[in-house]
Short mmCIF file of C-alpha atoms in Angstrom, two decimals:
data_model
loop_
_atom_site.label_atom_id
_atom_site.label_comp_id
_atom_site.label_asym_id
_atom_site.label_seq_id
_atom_site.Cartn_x
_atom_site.Cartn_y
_atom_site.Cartn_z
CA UNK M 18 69.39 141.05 256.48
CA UNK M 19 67.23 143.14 254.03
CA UNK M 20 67.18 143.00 250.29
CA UNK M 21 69.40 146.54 250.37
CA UNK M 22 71.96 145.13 252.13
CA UNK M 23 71.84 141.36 250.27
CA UNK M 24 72.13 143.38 246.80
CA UNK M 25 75.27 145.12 248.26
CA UNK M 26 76.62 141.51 248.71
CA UNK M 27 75.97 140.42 245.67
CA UNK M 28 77.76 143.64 244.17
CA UNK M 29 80.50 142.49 246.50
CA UNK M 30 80.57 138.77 245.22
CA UNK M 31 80.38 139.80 241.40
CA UNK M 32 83.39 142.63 242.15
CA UNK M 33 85.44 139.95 244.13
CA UNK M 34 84.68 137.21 240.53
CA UNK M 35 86.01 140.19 238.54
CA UNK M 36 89.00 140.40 240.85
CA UNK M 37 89.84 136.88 240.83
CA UNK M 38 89.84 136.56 236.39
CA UNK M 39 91.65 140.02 236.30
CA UNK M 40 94.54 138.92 238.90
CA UNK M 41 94.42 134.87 237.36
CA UNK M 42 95.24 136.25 233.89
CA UNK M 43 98.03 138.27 235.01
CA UNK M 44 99.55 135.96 236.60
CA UNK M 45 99.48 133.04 234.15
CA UNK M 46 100.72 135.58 231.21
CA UNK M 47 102.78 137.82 233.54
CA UNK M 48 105.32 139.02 230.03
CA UNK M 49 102.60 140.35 228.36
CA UNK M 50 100.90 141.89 231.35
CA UNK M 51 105.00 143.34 232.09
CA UNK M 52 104.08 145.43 228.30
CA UNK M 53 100.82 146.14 228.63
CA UNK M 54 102.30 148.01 232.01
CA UNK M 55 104.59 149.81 230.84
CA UNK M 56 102.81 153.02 228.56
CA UNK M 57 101.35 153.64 231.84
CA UNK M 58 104.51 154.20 233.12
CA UNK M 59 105.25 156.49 230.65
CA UNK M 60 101.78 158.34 231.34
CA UNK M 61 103.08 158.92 234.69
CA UNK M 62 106.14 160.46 233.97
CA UNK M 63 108.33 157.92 234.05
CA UNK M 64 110.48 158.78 231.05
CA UNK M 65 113.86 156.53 231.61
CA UNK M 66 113.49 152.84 229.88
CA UNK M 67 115.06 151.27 232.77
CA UNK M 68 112.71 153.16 235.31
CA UNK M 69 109.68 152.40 233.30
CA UNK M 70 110.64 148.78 233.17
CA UNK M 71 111.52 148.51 237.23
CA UNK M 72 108.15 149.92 237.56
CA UNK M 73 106.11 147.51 235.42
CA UNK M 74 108.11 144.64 237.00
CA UNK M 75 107.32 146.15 240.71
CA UNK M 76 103.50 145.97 238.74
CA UNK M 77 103.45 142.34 238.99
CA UNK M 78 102.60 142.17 242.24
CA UNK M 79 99.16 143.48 241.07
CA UNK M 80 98.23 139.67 239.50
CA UNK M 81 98.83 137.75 243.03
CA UNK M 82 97.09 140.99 245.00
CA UNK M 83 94.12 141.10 242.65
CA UNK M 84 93.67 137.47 242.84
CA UNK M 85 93.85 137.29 246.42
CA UNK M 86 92.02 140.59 247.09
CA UNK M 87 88.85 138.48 244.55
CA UNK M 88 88.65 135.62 246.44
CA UNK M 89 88.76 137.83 249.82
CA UNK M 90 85.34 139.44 248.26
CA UNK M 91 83.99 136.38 247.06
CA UNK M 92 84.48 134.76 250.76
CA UNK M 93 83.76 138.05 252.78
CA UNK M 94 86.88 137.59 254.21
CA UNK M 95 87.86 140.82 256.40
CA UNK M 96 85.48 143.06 254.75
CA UNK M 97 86.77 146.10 256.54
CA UNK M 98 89.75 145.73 255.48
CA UNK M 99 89.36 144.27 251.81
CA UNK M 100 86.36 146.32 250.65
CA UNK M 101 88.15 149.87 251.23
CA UNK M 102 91.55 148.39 249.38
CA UNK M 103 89.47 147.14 246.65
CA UNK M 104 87.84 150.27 246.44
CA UNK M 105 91.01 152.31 246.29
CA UNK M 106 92.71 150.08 244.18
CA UNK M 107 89.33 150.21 241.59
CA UNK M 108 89.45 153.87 241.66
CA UNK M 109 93.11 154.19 240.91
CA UNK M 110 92.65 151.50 237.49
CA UNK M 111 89.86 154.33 236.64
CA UNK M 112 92.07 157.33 237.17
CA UNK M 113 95.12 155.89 234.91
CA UNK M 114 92.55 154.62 232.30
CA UNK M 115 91.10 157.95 231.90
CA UNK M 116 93.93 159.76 231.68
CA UNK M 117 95.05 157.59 228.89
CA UNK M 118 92.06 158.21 227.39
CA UNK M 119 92.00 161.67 227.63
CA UNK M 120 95.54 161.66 225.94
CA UNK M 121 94.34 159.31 223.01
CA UNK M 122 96.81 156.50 223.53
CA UNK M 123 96.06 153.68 222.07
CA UNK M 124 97.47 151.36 224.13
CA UNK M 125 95.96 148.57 225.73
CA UNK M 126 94.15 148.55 229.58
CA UNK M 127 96.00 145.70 230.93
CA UNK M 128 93.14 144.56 232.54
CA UNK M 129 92.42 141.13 231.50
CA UNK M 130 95.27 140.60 229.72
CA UNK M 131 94.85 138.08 226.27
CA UNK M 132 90.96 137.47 227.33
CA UNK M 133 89.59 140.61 226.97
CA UNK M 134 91.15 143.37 224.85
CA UNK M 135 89.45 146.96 226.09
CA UNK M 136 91.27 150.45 224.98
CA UNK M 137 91.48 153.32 227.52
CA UNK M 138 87.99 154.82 227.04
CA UNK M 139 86.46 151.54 227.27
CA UNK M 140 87.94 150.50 230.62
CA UNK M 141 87.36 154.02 232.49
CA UNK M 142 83.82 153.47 232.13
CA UNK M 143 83.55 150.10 233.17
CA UNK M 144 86.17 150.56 235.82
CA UNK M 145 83.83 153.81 236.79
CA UNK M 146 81.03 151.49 236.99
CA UNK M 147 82.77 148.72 239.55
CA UNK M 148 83.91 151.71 241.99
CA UNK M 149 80.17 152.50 242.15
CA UNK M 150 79.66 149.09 242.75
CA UNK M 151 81.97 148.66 245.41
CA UNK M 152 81.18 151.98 247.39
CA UNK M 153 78.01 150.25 247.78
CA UNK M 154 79.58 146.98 248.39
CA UNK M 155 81.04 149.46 251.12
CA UNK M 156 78.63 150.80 252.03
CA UNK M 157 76.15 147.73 252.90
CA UNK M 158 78.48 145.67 254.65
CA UNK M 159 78.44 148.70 257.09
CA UNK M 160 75.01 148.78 257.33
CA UNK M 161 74.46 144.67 257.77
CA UNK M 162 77.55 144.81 260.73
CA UNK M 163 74.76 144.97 263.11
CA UNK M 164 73.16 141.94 261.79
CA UNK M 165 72.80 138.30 263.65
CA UNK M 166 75.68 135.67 262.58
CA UNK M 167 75.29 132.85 261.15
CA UNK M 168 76.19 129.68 262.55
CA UNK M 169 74.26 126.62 261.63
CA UNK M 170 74.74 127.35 257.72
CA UNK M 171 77.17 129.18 255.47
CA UNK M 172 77.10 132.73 255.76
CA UNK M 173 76.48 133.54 252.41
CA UNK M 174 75.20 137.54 252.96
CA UNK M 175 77.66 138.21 255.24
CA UNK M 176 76.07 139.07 258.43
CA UNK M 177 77.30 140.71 261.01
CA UNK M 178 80.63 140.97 258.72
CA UNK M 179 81.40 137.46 259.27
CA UNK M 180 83.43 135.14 256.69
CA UNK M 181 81.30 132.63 254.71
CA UNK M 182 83.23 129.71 256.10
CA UNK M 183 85.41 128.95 259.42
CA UNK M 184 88.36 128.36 257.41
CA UNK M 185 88.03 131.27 254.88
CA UNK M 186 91.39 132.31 256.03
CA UNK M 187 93.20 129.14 254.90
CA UNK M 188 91.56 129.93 251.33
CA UNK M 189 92.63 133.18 251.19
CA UNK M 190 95.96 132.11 252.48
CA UNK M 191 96.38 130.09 249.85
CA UNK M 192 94.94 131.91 246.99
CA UNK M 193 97.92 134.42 247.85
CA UNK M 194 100.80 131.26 247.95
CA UNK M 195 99.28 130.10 244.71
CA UNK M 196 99.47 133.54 243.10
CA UNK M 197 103.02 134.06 244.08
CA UNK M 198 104.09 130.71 242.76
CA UNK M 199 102.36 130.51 239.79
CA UNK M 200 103.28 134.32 238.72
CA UNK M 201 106.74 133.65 239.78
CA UNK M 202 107.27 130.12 237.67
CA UNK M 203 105.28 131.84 234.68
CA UNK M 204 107.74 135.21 234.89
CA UNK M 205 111.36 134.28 235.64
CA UNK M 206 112.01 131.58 232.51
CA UNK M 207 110.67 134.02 230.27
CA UNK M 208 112.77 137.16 231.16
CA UNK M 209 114.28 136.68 227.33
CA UNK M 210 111.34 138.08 226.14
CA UNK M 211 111.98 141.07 227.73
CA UNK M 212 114.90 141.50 227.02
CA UNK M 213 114.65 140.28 223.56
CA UNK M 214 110.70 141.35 223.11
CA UNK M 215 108.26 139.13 222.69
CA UNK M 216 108.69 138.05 218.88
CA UNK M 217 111.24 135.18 219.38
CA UNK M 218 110.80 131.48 218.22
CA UNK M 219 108.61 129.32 220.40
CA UNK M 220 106.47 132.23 222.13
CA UNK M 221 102.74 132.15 221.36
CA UNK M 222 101.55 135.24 220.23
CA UNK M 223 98.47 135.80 222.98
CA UNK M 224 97.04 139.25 222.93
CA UNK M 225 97.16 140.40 219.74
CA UNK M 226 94.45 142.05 218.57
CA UNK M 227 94.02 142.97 214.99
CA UNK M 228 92.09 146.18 213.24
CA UNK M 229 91.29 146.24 209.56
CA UNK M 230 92.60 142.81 208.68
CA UNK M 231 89.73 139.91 209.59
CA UNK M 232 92.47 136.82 210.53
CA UNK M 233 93.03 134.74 213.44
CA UNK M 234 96.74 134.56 214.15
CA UNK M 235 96.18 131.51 216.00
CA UNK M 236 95.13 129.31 212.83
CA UNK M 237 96.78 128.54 209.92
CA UNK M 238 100.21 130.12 208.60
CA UNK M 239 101.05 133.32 208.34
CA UNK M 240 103.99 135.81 207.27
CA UNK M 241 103.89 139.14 209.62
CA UNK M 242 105.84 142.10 209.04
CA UNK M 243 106.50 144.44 211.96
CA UNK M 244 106.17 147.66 209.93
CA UNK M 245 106.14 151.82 210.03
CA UNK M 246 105.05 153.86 207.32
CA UNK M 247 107.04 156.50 208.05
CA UNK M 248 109.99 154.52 208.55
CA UNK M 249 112.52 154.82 205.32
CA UNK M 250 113.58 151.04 205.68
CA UNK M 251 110.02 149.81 205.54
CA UNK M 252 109.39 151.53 202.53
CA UNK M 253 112.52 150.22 200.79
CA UNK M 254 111.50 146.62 201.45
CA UNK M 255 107.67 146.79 200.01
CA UNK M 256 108.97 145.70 196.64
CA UNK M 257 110.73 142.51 198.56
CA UNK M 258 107.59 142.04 200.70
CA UNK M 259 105.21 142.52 197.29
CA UNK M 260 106.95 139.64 195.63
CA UNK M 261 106.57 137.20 198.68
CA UNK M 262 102.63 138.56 198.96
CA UNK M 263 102.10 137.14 195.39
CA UNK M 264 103.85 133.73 195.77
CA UNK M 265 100.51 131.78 195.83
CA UNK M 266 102.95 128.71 197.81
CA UNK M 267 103.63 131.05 200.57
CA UNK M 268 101.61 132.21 203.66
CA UNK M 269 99.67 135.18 203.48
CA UNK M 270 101.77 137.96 204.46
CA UNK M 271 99.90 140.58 206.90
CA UNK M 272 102.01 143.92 207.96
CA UNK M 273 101.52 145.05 211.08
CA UNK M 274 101.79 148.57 212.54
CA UNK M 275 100.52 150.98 215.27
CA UNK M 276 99.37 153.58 213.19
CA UNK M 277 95.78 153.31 212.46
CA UNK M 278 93.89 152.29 209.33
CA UNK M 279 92.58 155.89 208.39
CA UNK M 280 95.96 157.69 209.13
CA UNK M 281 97.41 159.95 206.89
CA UNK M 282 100.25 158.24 207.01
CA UNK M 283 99.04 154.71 206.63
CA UNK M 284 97.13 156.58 203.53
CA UNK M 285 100.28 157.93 201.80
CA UNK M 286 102.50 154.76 202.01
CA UNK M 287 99.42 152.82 200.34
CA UNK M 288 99.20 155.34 197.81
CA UNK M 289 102.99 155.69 196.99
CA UNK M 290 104.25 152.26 197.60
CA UNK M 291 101.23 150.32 196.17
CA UNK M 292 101.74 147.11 198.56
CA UNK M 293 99.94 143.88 197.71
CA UNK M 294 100.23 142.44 200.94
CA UNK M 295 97.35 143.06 203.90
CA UNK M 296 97.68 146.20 206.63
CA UNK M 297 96.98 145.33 209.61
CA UNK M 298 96.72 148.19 213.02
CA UNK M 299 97.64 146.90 216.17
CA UNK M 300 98.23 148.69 219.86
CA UNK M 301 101.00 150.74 220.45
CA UNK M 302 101.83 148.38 223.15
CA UNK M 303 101.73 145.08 221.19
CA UNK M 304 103.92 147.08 218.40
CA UNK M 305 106.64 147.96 221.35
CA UNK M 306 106.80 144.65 222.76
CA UNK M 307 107.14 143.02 219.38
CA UNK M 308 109.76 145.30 218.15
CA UNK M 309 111.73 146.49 221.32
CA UNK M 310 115.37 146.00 221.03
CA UNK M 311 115.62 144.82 217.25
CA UNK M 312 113.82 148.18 215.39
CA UNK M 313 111.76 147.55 212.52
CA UNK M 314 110.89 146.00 209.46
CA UNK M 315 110.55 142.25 211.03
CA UNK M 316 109.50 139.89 209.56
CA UNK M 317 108.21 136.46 211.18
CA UNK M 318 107.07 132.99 210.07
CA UNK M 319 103.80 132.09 212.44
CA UNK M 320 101.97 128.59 212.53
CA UNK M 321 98.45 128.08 214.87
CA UNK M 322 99.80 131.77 216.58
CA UNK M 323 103.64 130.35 217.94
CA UNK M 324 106.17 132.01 216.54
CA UNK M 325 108.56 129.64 214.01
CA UNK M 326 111.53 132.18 212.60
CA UNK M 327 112.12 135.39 213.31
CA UNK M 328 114.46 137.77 210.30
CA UNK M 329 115.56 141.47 210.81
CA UNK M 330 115.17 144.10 208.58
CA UNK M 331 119.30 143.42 207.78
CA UNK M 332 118.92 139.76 206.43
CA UNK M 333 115.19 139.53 205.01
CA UNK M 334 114.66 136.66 203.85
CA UNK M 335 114.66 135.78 199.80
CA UNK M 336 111.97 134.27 197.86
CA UNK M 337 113.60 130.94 197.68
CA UNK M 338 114.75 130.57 200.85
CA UNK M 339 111.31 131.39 202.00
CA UNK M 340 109.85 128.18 199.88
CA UNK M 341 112.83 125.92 200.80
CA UNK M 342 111.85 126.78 204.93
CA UNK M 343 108.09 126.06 204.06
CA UNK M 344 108.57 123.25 201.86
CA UNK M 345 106.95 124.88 198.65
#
């Protein structure tokens, strides 16, 4: 084989790695990749809650088929077959990326799940930049058909089209049984927190990426509000929240919303409502699946990013009872 068509491979081996992480993570956090699914419903059309939700279930399937498709790369594992589907599948990730782009949603891409947080724009360049890769993934393994096998050694380059190993199949195989199981075992216990969102006690808040505030979530205590500014109950409870942002024996308090730091809106409800408490902008999708099915102002009690206590914007709790849960 030439250096053209050994370069293709290696295109083909770094696509398949970038399969296998993208379909892993998906699979081992299958809620979160459930919400990061669903504005792309929406994008699509699909208007109805309980449509958009049967479609980012039916989405889960994309964790166990990514994975599998990865290692199917990685092996050169029916590279006729797997190279075009990859392709395909590639080019489709691009198309719904940049049409979220071009609509300015700020939603996450779903990609990588809690490892790598990209927005829209972000991912339909890089995504752009993978189908190249693969066309000429394509491309060479086409041109290197013709080429001897390999039979005394691994087949590495992928001569002739040939897997790297005799029993690539039985990897492959297995890859697929383990991403079934694994998705299925990680999904079906945790169907509360879609039902219920994902701001319950006991769930770990992965994937939660926050603008304008510099905090890990996943150290230390916190208080997090769930928070609009244009929402009439929010506003009434800033006084509440101001007094629990000044108690030097609580957590710090951080409010969370979707708008973004430099909105008008986010601009106003500093200037009218003078909060002394941190304002922190998160997606649009992390605000939905935090929120869905209770409304908003929430307020919850984090320690080392799990979830402790969780109190609607109905029974917020009072200064007190706030020191009494921590110990203060």
């Amino acid at each position: 084989m030439d250096g053209i068509s050994k370069a293709a491979r290696v295109g083909q081996i770094i696509i398949g790695v970038v399969y296998i992480v993208a379909g892993a993570v998906k699979v081992w956090e299958p809620v979160l990749f459930y919400w990061e699914a669903i504005p792309y419903a929406q994008l699509l059309g699909v208007v109805e809650w309980e449509t958009a939700s049967a479609v980012a279930k039916a989405a889960l399937v994309l964790g166990p088929i990514e994975f599998v498709l990865g290692w199917a790369l990685l092996l050169n594992w029916q590279p006729r077959l797997c190279l075009p589907v990859a392709t395909v599948l590639m080019a489709a990730f691009t198309a719904l990326t940049a049409k979220a782009w071009h609509m300015g949603a700020s939603i996450d891409c779903g990609c990588f799940g809690a490892l790598v947080e990209r927005g829209p724009g972000e991912a339909a360049i890089e995504d752009g930049v993978m189908v190249v890769v693969l066309l000429f993934a394509w491309w060479g393994m086409r041109r290197s058909a013709n080429a001897a096998p390999v039979v005394d050694r691994p087949n590495w380059w992928g001569a002739s089209g040939a897997p790297i190993w005799p029993l690539t199949s039985r990897i492959v195989l297995g890859a697929l049984a383990v991403g079934l199981v694994v998705g299925g075992v990680r999904f079906f216990p945790e169907l509360e927190r879609i039902a219920q969102s994902d701001l319950k006690s006991g769930v770990r808040l992965s994937g939660l990426a926050l603008k304008g505030v510099d905090v890990d979530l996943m150290e230390g205590e916190y208080l997090i509000e769930l928070f609009s500014p244009t929402c009439s109950h929010c506003k009434n409870a800033v006084p509440k929240m101001n007094v629990i942002a000044q108690d030097p024996q609580l957590p710090r308090l951080i409010a969370l919303t979707s708008f973004a730091q430099d909105a008008p809106q986010v601009i106003d409800f500093k200037k009218q409502l003078q909060p002394r408490f941190d304002i922190a902008t998160i997606s649009l999708t992390d605000f939905r699946r935090l929120t869905f099915g209770h409304g908003f102002p929430r307020l919850a009690y984090i320690a080392d990013g799990v979830v402790q206590q969780v109190w609607e914007s109905n029974y917020m709790p009072t200064q007190a009872r706030l020191r009494e849960i921590m110990g203060s």
